[in-house]
Short mmCIF file of C-alpha atoms in Angstrom, two decimals:
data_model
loop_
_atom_site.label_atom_id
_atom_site.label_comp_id
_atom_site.label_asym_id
_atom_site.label_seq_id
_atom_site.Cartn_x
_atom_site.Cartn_y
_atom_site.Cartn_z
CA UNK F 1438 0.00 0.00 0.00
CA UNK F 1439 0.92 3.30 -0.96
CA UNK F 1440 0.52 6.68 0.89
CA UNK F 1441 0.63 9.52 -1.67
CA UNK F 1442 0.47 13.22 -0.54
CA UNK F 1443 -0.43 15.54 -3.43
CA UNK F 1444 -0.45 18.85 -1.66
CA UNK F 1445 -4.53 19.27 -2.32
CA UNK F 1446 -5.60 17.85 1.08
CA UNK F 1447 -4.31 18.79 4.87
CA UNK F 1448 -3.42 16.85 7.52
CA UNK F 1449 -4.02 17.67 11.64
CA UNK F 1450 -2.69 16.65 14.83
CA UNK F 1451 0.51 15.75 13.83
CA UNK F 1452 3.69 17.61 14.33
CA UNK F 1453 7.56 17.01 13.36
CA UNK F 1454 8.04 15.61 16.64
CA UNK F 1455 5.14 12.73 16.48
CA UNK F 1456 1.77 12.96 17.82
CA UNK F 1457 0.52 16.36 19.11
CA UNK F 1458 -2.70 15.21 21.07
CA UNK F 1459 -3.63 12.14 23.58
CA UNK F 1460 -6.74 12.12 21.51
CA UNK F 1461 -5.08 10.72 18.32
CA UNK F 1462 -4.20 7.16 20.45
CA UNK F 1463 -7.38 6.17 22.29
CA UNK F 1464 -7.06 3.82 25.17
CA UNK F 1465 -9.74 1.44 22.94
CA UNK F 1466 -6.92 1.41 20.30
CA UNK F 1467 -3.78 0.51 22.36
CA UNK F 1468 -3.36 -3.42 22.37
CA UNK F 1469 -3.48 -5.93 25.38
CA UNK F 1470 0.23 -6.07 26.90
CA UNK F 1471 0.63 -2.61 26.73
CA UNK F 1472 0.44 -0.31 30.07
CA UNK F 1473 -3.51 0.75 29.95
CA UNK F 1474 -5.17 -2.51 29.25
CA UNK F 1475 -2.59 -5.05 30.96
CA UNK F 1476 -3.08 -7.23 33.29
CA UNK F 1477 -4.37 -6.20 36.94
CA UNK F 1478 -5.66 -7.69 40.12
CA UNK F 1479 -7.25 -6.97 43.66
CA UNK F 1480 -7.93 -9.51 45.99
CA UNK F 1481 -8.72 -9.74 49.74
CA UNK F 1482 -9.43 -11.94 52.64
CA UNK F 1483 -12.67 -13.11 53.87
CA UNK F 1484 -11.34 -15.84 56.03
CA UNK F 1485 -8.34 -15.88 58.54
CA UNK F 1486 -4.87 -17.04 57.78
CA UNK F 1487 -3.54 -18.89 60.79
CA UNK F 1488 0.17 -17.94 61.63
CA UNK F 1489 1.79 -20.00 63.39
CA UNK F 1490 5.12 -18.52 66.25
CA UNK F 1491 8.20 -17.78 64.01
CA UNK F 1492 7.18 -19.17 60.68
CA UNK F 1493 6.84 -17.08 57.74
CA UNK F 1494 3.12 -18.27 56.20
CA UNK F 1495 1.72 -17.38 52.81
CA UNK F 1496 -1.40 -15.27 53.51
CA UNK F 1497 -4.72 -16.27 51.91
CA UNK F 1498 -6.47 -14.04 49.94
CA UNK F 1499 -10.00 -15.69 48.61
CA UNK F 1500 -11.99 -13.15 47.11
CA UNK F 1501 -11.03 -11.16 44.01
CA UNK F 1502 -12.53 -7.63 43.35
CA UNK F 1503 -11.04 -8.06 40.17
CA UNK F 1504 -8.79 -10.38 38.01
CA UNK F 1505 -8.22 -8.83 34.56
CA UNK F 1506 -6.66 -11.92 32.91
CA UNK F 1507 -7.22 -14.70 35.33
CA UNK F 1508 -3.61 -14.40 36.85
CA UNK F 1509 -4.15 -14.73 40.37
CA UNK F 1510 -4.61 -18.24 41.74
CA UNK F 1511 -6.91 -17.68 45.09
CA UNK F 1512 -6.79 -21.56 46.02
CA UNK F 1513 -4.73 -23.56 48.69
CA UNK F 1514 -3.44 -25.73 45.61
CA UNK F 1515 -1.00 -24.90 42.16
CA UNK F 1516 -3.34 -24.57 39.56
CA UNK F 1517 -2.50 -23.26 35.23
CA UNK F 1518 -3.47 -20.22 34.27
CA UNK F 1519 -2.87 -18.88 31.13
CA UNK F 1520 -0.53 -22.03 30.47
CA UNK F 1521 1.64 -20.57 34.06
CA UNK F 1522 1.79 -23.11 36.82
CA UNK F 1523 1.03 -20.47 39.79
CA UNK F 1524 1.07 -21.91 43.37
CA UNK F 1525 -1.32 -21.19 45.46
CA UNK F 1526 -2.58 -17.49 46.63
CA UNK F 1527 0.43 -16.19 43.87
CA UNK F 1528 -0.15 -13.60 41.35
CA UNK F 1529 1.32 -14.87 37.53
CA UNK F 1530 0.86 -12.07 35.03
CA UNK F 1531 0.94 -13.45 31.56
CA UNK F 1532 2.76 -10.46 29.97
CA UNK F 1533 6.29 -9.59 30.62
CA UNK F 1534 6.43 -6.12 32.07
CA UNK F 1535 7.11 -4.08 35.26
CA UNK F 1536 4.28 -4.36 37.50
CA UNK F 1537 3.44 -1.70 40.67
CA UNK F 1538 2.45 -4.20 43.70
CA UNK F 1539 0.96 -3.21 46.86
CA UNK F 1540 -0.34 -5.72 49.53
CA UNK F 1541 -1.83 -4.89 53.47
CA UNK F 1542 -1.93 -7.58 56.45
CA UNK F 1543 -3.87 -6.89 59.28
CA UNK F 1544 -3.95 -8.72 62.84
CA UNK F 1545 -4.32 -9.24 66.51
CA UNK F 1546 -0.77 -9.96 67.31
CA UNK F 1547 -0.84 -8.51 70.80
CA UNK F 1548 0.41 -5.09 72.43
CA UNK F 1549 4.12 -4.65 71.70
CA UNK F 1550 4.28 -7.64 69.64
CA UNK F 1551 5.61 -7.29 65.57
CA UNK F 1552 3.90 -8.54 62.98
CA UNK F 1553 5.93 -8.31 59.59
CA UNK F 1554 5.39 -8.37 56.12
CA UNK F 1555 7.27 -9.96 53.07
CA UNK F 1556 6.58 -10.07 49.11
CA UNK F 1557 7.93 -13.39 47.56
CA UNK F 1558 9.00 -13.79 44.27
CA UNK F 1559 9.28 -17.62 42.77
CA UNK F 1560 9.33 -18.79 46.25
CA UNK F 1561 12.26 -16.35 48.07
CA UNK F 1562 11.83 -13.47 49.59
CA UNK F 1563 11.94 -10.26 47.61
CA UNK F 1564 11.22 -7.36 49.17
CA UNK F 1565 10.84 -6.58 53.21
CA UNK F 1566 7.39 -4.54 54.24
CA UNK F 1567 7.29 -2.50 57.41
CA UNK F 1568 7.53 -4.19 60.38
CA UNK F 1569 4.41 -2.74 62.78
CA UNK F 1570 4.46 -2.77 66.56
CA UNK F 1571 1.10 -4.05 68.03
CA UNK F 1572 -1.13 -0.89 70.20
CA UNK F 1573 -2.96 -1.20 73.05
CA UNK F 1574 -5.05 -3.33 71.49
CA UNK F 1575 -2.49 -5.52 70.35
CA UNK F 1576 -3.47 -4.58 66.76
CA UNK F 1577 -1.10 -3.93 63.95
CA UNK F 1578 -1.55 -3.20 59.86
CA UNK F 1579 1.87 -4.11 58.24
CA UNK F 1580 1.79 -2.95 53.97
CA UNK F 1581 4.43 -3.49 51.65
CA UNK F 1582 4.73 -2.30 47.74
CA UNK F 1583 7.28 -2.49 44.92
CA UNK F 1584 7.34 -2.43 41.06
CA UNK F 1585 8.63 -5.57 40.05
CA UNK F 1586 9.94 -7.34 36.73
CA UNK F 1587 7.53 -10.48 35.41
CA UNK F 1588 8.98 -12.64 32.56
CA UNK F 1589 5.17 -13.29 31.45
CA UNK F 1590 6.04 -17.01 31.12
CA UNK F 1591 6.81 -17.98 35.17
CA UNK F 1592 7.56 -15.40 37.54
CA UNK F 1593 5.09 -15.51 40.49
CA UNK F 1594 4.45 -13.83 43.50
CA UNK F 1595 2.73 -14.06 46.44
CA UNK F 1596 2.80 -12.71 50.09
CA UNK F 1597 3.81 -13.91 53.72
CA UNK F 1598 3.13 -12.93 57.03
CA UNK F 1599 5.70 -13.31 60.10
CA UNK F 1600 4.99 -12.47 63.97
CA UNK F 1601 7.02 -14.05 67.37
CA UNK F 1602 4.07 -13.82 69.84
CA UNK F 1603 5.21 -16.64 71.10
CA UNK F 1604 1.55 -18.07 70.07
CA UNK F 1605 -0.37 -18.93 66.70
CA UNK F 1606 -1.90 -15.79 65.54
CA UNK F 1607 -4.97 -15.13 62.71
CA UNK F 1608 -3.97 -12.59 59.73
CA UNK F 1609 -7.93 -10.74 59.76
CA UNK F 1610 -10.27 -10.64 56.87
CA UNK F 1611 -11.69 -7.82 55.46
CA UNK F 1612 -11.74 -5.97 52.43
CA UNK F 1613 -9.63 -3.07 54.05
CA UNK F 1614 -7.45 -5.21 56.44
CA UNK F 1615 -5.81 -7.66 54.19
CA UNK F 1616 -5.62 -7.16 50.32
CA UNK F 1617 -2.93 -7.94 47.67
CA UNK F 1618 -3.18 -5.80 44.39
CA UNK F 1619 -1.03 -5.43 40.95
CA UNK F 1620 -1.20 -3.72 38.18
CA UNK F 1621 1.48 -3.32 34.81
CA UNK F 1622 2.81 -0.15 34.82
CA UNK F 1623 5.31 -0.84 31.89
CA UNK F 1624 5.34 -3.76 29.44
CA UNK F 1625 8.71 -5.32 28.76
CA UNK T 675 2.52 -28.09 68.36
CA UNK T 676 3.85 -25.67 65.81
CA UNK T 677 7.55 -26.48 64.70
CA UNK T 678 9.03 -23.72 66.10
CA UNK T 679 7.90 -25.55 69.09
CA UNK T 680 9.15 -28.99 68.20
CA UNK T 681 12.28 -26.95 67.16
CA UNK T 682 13.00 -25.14 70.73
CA UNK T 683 12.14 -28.91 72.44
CA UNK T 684 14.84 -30.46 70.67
CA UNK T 685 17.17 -27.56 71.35
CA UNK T 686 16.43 -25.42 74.39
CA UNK T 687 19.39 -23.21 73.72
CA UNK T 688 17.53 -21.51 70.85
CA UNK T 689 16.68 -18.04 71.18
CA UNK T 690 13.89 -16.16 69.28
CA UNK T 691 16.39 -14.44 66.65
CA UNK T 692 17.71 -17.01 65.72
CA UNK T 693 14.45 -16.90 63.85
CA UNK T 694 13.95 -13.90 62.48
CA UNK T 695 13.13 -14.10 58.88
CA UNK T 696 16.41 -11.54 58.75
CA UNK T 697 18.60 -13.34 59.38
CA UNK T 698 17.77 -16.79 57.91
CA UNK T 699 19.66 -18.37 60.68
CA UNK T 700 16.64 -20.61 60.55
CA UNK T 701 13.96 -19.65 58.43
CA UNK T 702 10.58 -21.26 59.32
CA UNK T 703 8.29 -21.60 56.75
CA UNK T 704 4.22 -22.31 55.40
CA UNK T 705 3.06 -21.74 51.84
CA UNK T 706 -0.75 -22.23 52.81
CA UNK T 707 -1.29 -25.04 50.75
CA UNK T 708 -2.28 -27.48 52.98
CA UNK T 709 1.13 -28.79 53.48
CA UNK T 710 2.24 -27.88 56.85
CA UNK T 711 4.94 -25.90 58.23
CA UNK T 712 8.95 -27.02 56.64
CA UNK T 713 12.08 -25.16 57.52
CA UNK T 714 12.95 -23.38 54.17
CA UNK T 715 16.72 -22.78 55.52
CA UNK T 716 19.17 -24.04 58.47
CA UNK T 717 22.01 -22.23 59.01
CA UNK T 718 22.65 -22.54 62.39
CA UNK T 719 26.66 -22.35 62.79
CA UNK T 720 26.98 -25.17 65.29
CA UNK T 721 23.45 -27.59 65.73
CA UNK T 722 22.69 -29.50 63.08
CA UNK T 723 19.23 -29.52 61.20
CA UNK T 724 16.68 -31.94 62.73
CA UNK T 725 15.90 -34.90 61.01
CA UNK T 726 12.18 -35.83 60.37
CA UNK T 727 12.21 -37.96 62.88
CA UNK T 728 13.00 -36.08 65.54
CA UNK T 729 10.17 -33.87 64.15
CA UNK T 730 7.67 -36.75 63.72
#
């Protein structure tokens, strides 16, 4: 195909240095893997995760709010999606791209007591959350957030809880206690 | 009993950092998958790591 330009018509919105306005790309237009209409996810808990003293537990997040693509597995068992073997409660985008992640543990872990947050990547731990100090009530909110790389093809994540109470302790439900979201900020 | 528990029987002398998850001196572990606790990582300079049966 041929593009001819005879000097009889005009042509708008375009400038020497590309596009002039956001209008001339729509967000309909722009294809799936690019940032806009990537994959994205929100989840939350509406049961408790027990935690038991010392040991770093995988926190269960059963209800999704949303799941773009199907890339969030929100079962106790490793399931395929999108031809990914995710394990269980683990977020497996199916494009590569730099994802923002944000995630939010709540509990009862007793005045003075820590309860501590970590994001996993294929199993090890990534990136270290805040570590919260229980109040008077003994409650404590712990959050933790990164932008991370996916390869599209096997990189999961998923999130773990940690707390020395000396006791088993219950990570709380609730939509705005305990939630785990992603998003693609930047395709490969 | 949780394993840290089982742990701390076998070996009184542990303390709770030896714990922490910042360390990895021993780092405790449960992927919620119906599994059960396993320890992920021993690296405890002079005990050696249980064996299963003294976890059984």
């Amino acid at each position: 195909m041929s593009i001819i330009i005879d000097g009889t018509g005009s042509i708008s919105g375009v400038s020497s240095t590309g596009l002039t306005t956001a209008q001339t790309v729509t967000q309909s237009a722009i294809a799936t893997g690019v940032a806009g209409t990537g994959p994205t996810f929100s989840a939350y808990a509406n049961a408790v995760t027990s935690v038991p003293n010392s040991s770093a537990t995988v926190v269960q997040y059963q209800v999704k709010a949303w799941d773009t693509a199907t890339c969030f597995n929100n079962t106790s068992g490793t399931v395929s999606l999108n031809g990914i073997s995710v394990p269980a409660w683990s977020f497996a985008p199916n494009v590569a791209g730099y994802y923002q992640i944000n995630a939010g543990i709540q509990s009862q872990v007793g005045a003075l007591k820590t309860l501590e947050i970590y994001l996993n990547k294929n199993g090890g731990v990534y990136s270290y959350g805040n570590f919260t100090v229980g109040d008077p009530n003994g409650y404590c909110q712990s959050c933790v957030s990164n932008i991370i790389y996916f390869n599209g093809t096997s990189d999961s994540i998923n999130i773990s809880a940690w707390q020395a109470s000396g006791s088993t302790v219950n990570v709380s439900s609730g939509q705005g206690q305990t939630w785990f979201s992603a998003a693609l900020v930047r395709s490969a | 009993m949780s394993l840290y528990d089982k742990i701390m029987s076998i070996y009184p002398t542990l303390k709770l950092e030896d714990f922490s998850p910042m360390n990895k001196i021993i780092f405790l572990c449960d992927n919620s998958d119906e599994k059960g606790e396993f320890i992920k990582e021993w690296n405890h300079p002079t005990l050696a790591k249980p064996t299963p049966e003294q976890l059984a």
